[in-house]
XYZ file of C-alpha atoms in Angstrom:
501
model
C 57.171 -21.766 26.401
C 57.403 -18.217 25.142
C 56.460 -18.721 21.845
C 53.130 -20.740 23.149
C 52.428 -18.137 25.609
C 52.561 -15.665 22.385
C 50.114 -17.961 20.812
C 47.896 -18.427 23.357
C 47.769 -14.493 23.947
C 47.117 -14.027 20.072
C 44.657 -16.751 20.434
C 42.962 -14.682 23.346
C 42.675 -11.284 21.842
C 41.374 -13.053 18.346
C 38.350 -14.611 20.892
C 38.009 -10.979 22.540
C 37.689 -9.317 19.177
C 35.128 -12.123 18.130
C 32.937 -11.516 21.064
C 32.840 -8.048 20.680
C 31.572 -8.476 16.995
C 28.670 -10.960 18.187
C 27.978 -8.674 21.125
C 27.402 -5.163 19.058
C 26.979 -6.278 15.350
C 26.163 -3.028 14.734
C 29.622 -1.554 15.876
C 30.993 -0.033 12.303
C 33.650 -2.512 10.807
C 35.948 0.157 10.107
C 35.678 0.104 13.992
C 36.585 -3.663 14.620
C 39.143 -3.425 11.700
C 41.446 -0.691 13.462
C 41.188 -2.673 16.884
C 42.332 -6.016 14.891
C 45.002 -4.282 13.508
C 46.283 -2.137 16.384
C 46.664 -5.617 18.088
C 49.662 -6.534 15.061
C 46.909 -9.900 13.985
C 47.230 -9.196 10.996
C 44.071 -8.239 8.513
C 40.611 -8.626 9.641
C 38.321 -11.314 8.418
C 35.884 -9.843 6.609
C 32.229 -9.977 8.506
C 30.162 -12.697 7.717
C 27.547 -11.542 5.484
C 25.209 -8.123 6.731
C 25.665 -6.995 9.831
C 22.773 -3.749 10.016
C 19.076 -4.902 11.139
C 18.036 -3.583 7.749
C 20.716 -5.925 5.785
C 20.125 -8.966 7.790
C 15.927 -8.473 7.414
C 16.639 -7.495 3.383
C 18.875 -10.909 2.675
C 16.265 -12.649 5.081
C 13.229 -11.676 3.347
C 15.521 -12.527 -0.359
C 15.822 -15.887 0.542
C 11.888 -16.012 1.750
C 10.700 -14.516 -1.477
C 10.123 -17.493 -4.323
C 7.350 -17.655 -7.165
C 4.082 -20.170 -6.393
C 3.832 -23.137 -8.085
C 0.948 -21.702 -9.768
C 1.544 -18.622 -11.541
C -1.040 -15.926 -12.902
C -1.090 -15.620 -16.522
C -3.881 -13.084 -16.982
C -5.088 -10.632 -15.117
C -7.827 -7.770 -15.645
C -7.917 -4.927 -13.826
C -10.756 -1.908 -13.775
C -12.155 0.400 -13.453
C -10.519 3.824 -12.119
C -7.367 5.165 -14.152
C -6.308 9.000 -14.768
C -3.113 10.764 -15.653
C -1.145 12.008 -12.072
C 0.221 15.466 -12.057
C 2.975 15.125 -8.918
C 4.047 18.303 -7.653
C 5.036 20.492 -3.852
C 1.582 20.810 -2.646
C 3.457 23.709 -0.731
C 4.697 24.885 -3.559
C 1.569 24.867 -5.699
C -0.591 26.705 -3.129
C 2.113 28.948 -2.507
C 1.735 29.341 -6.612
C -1.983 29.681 -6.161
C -1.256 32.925 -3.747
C -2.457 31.119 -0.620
C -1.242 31.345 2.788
C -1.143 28.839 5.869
C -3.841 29.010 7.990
C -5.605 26.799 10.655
C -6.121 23.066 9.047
C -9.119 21.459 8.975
C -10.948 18.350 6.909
C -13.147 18.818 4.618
C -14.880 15.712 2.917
C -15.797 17.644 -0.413
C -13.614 20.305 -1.632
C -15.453 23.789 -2.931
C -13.217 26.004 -3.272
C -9.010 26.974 -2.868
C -9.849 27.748 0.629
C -11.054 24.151 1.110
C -7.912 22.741 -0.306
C -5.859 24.582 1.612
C -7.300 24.160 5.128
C -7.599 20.219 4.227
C -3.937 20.009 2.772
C -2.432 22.035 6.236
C -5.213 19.231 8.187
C -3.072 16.476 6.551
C 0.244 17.742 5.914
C 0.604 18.520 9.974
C -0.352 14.457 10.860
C 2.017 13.207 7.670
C -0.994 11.307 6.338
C -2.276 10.418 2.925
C -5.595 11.447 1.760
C -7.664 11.780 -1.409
C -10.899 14.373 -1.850
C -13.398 15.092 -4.610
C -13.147 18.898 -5.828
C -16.702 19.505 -6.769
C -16.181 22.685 -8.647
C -15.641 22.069 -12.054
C -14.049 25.339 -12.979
C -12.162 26.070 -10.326
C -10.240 22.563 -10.635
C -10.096 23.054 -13.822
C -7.794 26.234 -13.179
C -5.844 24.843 -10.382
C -4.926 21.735 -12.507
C -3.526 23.986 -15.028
C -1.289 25.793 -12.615
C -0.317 22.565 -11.411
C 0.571 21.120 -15.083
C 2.807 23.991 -16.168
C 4.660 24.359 -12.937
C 8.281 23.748 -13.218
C 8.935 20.801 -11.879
C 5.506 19.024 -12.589
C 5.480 15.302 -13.167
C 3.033 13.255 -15.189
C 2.722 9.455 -14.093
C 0.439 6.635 -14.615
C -2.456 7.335 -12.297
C -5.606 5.125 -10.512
C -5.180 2.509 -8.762
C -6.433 0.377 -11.444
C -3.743 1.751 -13.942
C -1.127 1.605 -11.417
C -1.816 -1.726 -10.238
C -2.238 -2.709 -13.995
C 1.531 -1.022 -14.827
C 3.223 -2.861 -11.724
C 1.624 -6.243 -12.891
C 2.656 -5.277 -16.675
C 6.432 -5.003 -15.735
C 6.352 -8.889 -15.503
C 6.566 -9.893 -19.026
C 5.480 -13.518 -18.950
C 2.007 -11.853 -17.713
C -0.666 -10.610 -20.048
C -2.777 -7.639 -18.572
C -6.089 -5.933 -19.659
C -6.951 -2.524 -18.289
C -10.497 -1.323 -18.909
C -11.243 2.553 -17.639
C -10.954 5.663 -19.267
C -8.053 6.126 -21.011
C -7.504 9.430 -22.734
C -4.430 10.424 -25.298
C -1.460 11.080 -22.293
C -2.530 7.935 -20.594
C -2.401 5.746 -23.416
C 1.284 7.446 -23.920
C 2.302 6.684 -20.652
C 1.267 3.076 -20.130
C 3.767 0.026 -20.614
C 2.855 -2.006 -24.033
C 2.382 -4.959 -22.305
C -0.615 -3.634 -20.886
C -4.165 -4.099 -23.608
C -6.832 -1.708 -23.581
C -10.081 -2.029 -25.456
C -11.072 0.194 -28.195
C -13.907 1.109 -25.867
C -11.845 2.139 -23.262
C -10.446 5.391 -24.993
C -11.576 8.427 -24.537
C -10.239 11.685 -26.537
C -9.683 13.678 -23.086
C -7.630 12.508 -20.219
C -8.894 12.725 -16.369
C -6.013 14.701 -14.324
C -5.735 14.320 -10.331
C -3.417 16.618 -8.483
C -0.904 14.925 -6.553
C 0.493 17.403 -3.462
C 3.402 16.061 -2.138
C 5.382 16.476 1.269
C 8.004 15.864 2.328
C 9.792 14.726 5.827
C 13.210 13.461 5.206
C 16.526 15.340 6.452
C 17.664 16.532 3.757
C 14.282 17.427 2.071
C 12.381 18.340 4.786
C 9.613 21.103 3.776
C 7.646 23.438 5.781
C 5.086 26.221 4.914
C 4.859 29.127 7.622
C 5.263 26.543 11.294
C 3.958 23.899 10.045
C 5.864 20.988 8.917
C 5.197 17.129 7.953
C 6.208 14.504 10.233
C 6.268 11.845 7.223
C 6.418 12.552 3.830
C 3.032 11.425 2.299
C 0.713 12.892 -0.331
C -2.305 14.785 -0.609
C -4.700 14.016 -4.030
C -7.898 15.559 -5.158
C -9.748 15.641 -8.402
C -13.113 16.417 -10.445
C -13.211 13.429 -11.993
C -16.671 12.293 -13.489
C -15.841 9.236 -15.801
C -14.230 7.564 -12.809
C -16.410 8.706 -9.979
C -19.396 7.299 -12.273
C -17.455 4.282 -12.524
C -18.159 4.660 -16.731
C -16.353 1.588 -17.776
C -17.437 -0.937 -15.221
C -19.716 -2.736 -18.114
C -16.849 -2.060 -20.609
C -14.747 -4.231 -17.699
C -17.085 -7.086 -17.290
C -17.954 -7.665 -21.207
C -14.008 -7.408 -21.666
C -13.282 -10.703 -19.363
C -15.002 -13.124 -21.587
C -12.988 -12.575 -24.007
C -10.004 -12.151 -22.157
C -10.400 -15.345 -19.930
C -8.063 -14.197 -17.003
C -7.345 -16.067 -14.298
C -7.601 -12.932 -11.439
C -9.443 -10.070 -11.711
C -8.212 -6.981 -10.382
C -11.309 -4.245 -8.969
C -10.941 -0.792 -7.964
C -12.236 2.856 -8.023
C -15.373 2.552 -5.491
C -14.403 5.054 -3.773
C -14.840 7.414 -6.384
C -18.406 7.752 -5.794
C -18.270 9.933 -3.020
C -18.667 12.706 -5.625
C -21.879 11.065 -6.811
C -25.762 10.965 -5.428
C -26.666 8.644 -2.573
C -29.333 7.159 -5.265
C -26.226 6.659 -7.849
C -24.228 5.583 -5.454
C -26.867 2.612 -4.325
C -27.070 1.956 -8.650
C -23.393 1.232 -9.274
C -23.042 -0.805 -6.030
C -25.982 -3.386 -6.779
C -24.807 -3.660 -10.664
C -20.870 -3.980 -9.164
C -21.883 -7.071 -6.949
C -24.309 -8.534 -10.346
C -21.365 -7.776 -12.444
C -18.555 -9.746 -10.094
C -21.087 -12.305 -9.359
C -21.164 -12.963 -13.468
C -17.437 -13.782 -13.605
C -16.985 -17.389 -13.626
C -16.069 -19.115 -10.261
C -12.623 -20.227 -9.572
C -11.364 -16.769 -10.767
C -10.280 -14.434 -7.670
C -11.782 -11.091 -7.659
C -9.369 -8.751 -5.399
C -10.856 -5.648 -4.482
C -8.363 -2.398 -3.332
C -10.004 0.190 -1.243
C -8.836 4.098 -1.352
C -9.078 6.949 0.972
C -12.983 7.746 1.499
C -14.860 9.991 4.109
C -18.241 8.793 3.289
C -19.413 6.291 5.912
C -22.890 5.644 4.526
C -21.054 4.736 1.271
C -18.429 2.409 3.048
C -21.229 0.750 5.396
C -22.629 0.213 2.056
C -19.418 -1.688 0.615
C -19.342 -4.004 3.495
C -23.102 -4.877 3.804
C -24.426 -4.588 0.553
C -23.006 -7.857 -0.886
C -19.524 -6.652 -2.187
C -17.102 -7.988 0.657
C -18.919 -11.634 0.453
C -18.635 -11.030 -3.761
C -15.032 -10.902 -3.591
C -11.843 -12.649 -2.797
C -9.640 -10.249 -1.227
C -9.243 -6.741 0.059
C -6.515 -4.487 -0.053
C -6.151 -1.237 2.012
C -4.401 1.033 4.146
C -4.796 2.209 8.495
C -6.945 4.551 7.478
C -8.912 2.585 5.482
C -9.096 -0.110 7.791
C -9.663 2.065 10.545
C -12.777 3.863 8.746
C -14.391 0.717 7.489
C -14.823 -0.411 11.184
C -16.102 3.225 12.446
C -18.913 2.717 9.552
C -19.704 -1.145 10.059
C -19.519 -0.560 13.813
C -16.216 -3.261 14.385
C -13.799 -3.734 17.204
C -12.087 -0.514 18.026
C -14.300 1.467 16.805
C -14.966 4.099 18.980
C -10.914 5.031 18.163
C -11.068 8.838 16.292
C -7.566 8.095 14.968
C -4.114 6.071 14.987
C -1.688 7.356 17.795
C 1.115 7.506 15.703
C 2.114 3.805 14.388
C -1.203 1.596 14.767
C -1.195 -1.163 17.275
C -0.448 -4.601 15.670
C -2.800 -5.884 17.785
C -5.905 -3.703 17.114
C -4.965 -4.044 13.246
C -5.036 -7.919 13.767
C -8.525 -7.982 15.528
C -9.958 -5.546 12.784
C -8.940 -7.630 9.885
C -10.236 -10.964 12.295
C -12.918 -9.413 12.733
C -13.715 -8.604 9.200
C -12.648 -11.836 7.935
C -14.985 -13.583 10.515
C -17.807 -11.377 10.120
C -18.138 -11.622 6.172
C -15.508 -14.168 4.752
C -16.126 -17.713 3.785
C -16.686 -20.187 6.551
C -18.977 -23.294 6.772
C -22.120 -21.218 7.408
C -21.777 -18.255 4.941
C -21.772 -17.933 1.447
C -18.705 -15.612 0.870
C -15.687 -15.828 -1.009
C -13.845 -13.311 1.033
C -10.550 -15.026 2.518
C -7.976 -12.736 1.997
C -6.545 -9.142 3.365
C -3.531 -7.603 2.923
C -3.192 -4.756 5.285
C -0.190 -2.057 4.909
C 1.028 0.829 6.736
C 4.371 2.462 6.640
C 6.466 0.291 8.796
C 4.735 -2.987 8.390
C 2.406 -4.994 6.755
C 0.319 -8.317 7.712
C -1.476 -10.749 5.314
C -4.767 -12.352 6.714
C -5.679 -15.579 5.238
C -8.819 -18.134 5.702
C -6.706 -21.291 5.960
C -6.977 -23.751 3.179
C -7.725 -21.502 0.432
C -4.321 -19.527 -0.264
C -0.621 -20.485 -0.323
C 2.987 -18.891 -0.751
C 2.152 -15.565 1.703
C 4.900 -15.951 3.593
C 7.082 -14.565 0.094
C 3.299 -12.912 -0.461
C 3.891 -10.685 2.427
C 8.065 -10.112 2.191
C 7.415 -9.220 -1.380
C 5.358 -6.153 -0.744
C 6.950 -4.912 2.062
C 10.634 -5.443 -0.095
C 8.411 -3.518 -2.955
C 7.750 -0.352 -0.641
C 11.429 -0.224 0.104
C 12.675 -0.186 -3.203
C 9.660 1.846 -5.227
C 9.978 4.576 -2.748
C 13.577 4.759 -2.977
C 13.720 4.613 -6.645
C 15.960 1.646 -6.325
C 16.241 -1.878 -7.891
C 16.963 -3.459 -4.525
C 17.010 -2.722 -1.184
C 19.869 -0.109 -0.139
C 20.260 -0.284 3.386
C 21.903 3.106 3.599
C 18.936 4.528 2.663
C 15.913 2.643 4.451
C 15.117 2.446 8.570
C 13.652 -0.645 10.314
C 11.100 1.493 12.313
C 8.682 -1.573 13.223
C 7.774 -1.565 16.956
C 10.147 -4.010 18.330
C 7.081 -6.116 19.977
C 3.627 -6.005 20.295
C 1.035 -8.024 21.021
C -1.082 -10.228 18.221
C -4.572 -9.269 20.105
C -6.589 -6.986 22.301
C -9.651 -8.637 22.115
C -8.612 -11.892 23.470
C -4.754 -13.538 25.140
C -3.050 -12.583 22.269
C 0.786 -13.567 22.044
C 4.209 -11.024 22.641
C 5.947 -10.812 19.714
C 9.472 -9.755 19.950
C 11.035 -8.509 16.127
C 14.010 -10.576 15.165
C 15.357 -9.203 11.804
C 16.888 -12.764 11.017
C 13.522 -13.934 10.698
C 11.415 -10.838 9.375
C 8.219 -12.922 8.919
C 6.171 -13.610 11.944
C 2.839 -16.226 11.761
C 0.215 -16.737 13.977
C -3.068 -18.199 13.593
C -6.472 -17.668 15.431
C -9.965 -19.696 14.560
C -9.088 -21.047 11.413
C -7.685 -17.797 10.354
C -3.811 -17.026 9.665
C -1.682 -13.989 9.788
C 1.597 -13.081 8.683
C 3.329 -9.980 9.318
C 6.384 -8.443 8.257
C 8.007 -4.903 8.634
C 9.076 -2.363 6.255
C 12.169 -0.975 5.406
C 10.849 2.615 5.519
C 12.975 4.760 2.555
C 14.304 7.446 4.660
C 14.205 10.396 1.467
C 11.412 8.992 -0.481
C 11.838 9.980 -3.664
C 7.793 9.018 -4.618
C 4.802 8.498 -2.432
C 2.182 8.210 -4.498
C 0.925 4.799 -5.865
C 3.131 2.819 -2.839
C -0.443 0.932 -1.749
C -1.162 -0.240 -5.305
C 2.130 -1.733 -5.937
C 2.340 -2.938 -2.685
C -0.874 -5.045 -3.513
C -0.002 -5.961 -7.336
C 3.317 -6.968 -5.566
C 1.745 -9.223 -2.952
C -0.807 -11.012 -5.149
C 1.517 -11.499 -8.162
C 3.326 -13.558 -5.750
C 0.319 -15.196 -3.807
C -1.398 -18.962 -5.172
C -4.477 -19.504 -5.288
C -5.484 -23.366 -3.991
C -7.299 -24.955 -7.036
C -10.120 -26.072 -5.198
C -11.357 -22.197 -4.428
């Protein structure tokens, strides 16, 4: 009797210790270990598998994440690429013998004091932004400071090149880059990525790269101010790309080339250019995509702008119905439907993370209002949306497949380029995705609630179907800048196509 009372009480406290595990998976095994064996059970059995959000969401989204059936094999990409110098924008201004001030925008940059009221403007809301310097000497000064600072890094820069470079790292894929390409570019590219004799240029086009920083350990601050998230600030004279120089050199490249997805970016640009210019290059972009042969995808990724004539002019003026799919930012998304006049509109600006649900009847909205449905001639019917601590992928149904691993694969890509790591380390990442939220505002949407077993949520709406995922958010980013591009590259390299399109 003794001895089965002595089994029975072992058997009891094993159960107790059991239940406390499923209750608070999060409780810190060294925890559970020293209860188990303050009990005289023995050793522990070892947890089964991750027990964090982040490592249950990571070896979620690693079993979600498989190739398509049908794989790219080429793909072009044009038309904006530069060299990026990556440096403390607190540091460099500091350098440049400025002091904080009172921030404010500025949607042209004339001078230092420009740049440094628009950095402070961006720096104190952690956001990301990109500007046109329009004095040619002055940023021609600055970027020199900025190259020979200690500590100065030169990278692979445009989101052409950058989305070109992520795509090139996959060595059964052959990629053509068209835009100009001067000596330390050419240097820094990958050699699996072609670029055409006309492409090269003998002098390189530089854009600064301010970084901040938000994490713990490398918090910065300049004077009271300091940045909530670390982000990036990015500004430029750059005349070859704003004039979008080697669009023709793009299009007369593809015939040749024969990919199978074509890669556009670098309208925004042309803020720095004329309104008449800026009309120009828009008509011959829409003749130029509408020359490449159907049944090849045309995916266009948007940048930072402040010009809303210009980006009214991207959405009516033919290039949203030209092309396949879209890839861009909150503030992007939330600027294209200030200047078209969309739902949620009359919002000035994000309140911190942006509402799933307004972000979901934006990109419906878009998707409805100028993507391909029985009574429009468009070929628009994709958007992959991104933000720090999620992402969703918005589909027309019956033209793509494989988003589900479309979607985990660039949020898993954000994780791991930002923390400069080959997989997901969830020591150093933060699930920091709102917990629910509702899928609409502008009709019943559905409550979500966030289970990290099953990272990928789908729902559908009108023929149209969404996917959203969140991020692992790097908590010491190591790099900001070119997150959105490979983000994208990440998301279509792993997106199919139907065969039909």
């Amino acid at each position: 009797m003794a001895l089965w009372r002595g089994s029975a009480y072992a058997g009891f406290l094993a159960l107790a210790v059991g239940c406390v595990f499923l209750l608070e998976p999060e409780l810190p095994g060294s925890a559970l270990r020293s209860l188990w064996s303050s009990l005289c059970l023995g050793p522990a059995p070892a947890p089964p598998g991750p027990v964090s959000p982040e490592g249950r969401l990571a070896a979620a989204w690693d079993a979600l994440i498989v190739r398509p059936v049908r794989r790219w094999r080429r793909v072009a990409v044009g038309v904006n690429a530069c060299v990026d110098v990556v440096l403390s924008g607190v540091k460099l201004l500091q350098a440049l013998g400025l002091s904080p001030g009172n921030g404010k925008d500025h949607s042209i940059l004339h001078s230092r004091n420009d740049l440094e009221e628009a950095f402070i403007h961006f720096m104190g809301k952690g956001a990301a932004a990109e500007r046109f310097f329009s004095d040619k000497e002055t940023f021609h000064d600055i970027a020199q400071v900025a190259s020979e600072f200690p500590g100065a890094q030169h990278y692979v820069g445009g989101n052409a090149a950058l989305i070109g470079q992520k795509f090139a790292a996959n060595s059964d894929l052959k990629v053509l880059l068209c835009g100009p390409v001067g000596p330390k570019l050419h240097e820094l590219l990958d050699d699996n990525v072609f670029v055409p004799p006309e492409s090269l240029q003998e002098v390189d086009e530089f854009h600064l790269i301010l970084e901040y920083q938000a994490g713990k350990e490398m918090r910065e601050e300049w004077g009271q101010l300091k940045a909530p998230h670390a982000n990036r600030f990015i500004f430029s004279h750059d005349l070859s790309n704003g004039a979008m120089n080697m669009l023709e050199v793009f299009v007369s490249s593809l015939e040749e080339f024969q990919p199978d997805l074509v890669v556009l970016s670098g309208l925004h640009m042309m803020e720095g250019q004329s309104k008449e210019l800026q009309r120009k290059r828009l008509l011959e972009v829409v003749t130029s995509i509408s020359d490449i042969p159907t049944g090849i995808p045309v995916h266009l990724e948007l940048a930072s702008m402040t010009n809303r004539e210009l980006m009214s002019s991207i959405v009516h003026q033919q290039v949203f119905p030209a092309v396949t799919s879209l890839g861009l930012n909150e503030q992007e998304l939330l600027f294209l439907t200030q200047s078209a006049s969309g739902p949620h509109s009359s919002l000035s600006s994000w309140n911190g993370v942006p509402d799933v649900g307004m972000v979901s009847d934006i990109l419906f909205w878009i998707l409805k209002e100028h993507g391909r449905s029985k009574s429009r001639a468009s070929d628009l019917t994709r958007i992959h949306f991104h933000t720090l601590v999620y992402h969703i992928l918005a589909t027309v149904d019956g033209h793509w497949a494989n988003q589900l691993a479309a979607v985990a694969a660039g949020a898993r890509v954000a994780g791991t380029q930002a923390c400069a790591t080959e997989t997901i380390d969830t020591s150093r990442v933060s699930l920091r995705a709102p917990q629910e939220f509702m899928t609409s505002h502008s009709e019943a949407g559905s409550r979500i609630v966030l289970n990290p077993n099953k990272p990928v949520v789908e729902w559908h709406r009108e023929g149209i179907s969404f996917h959203f995922t969140p991020v692992l958010v790097c908590k010491d980013p190591i790099r900001t800048v070119g997150l959105g591009d490979a983000i994208s590259a990440e998301g279509l390299f792993y997106s199919e196509v139907h065969p039909h399109y």
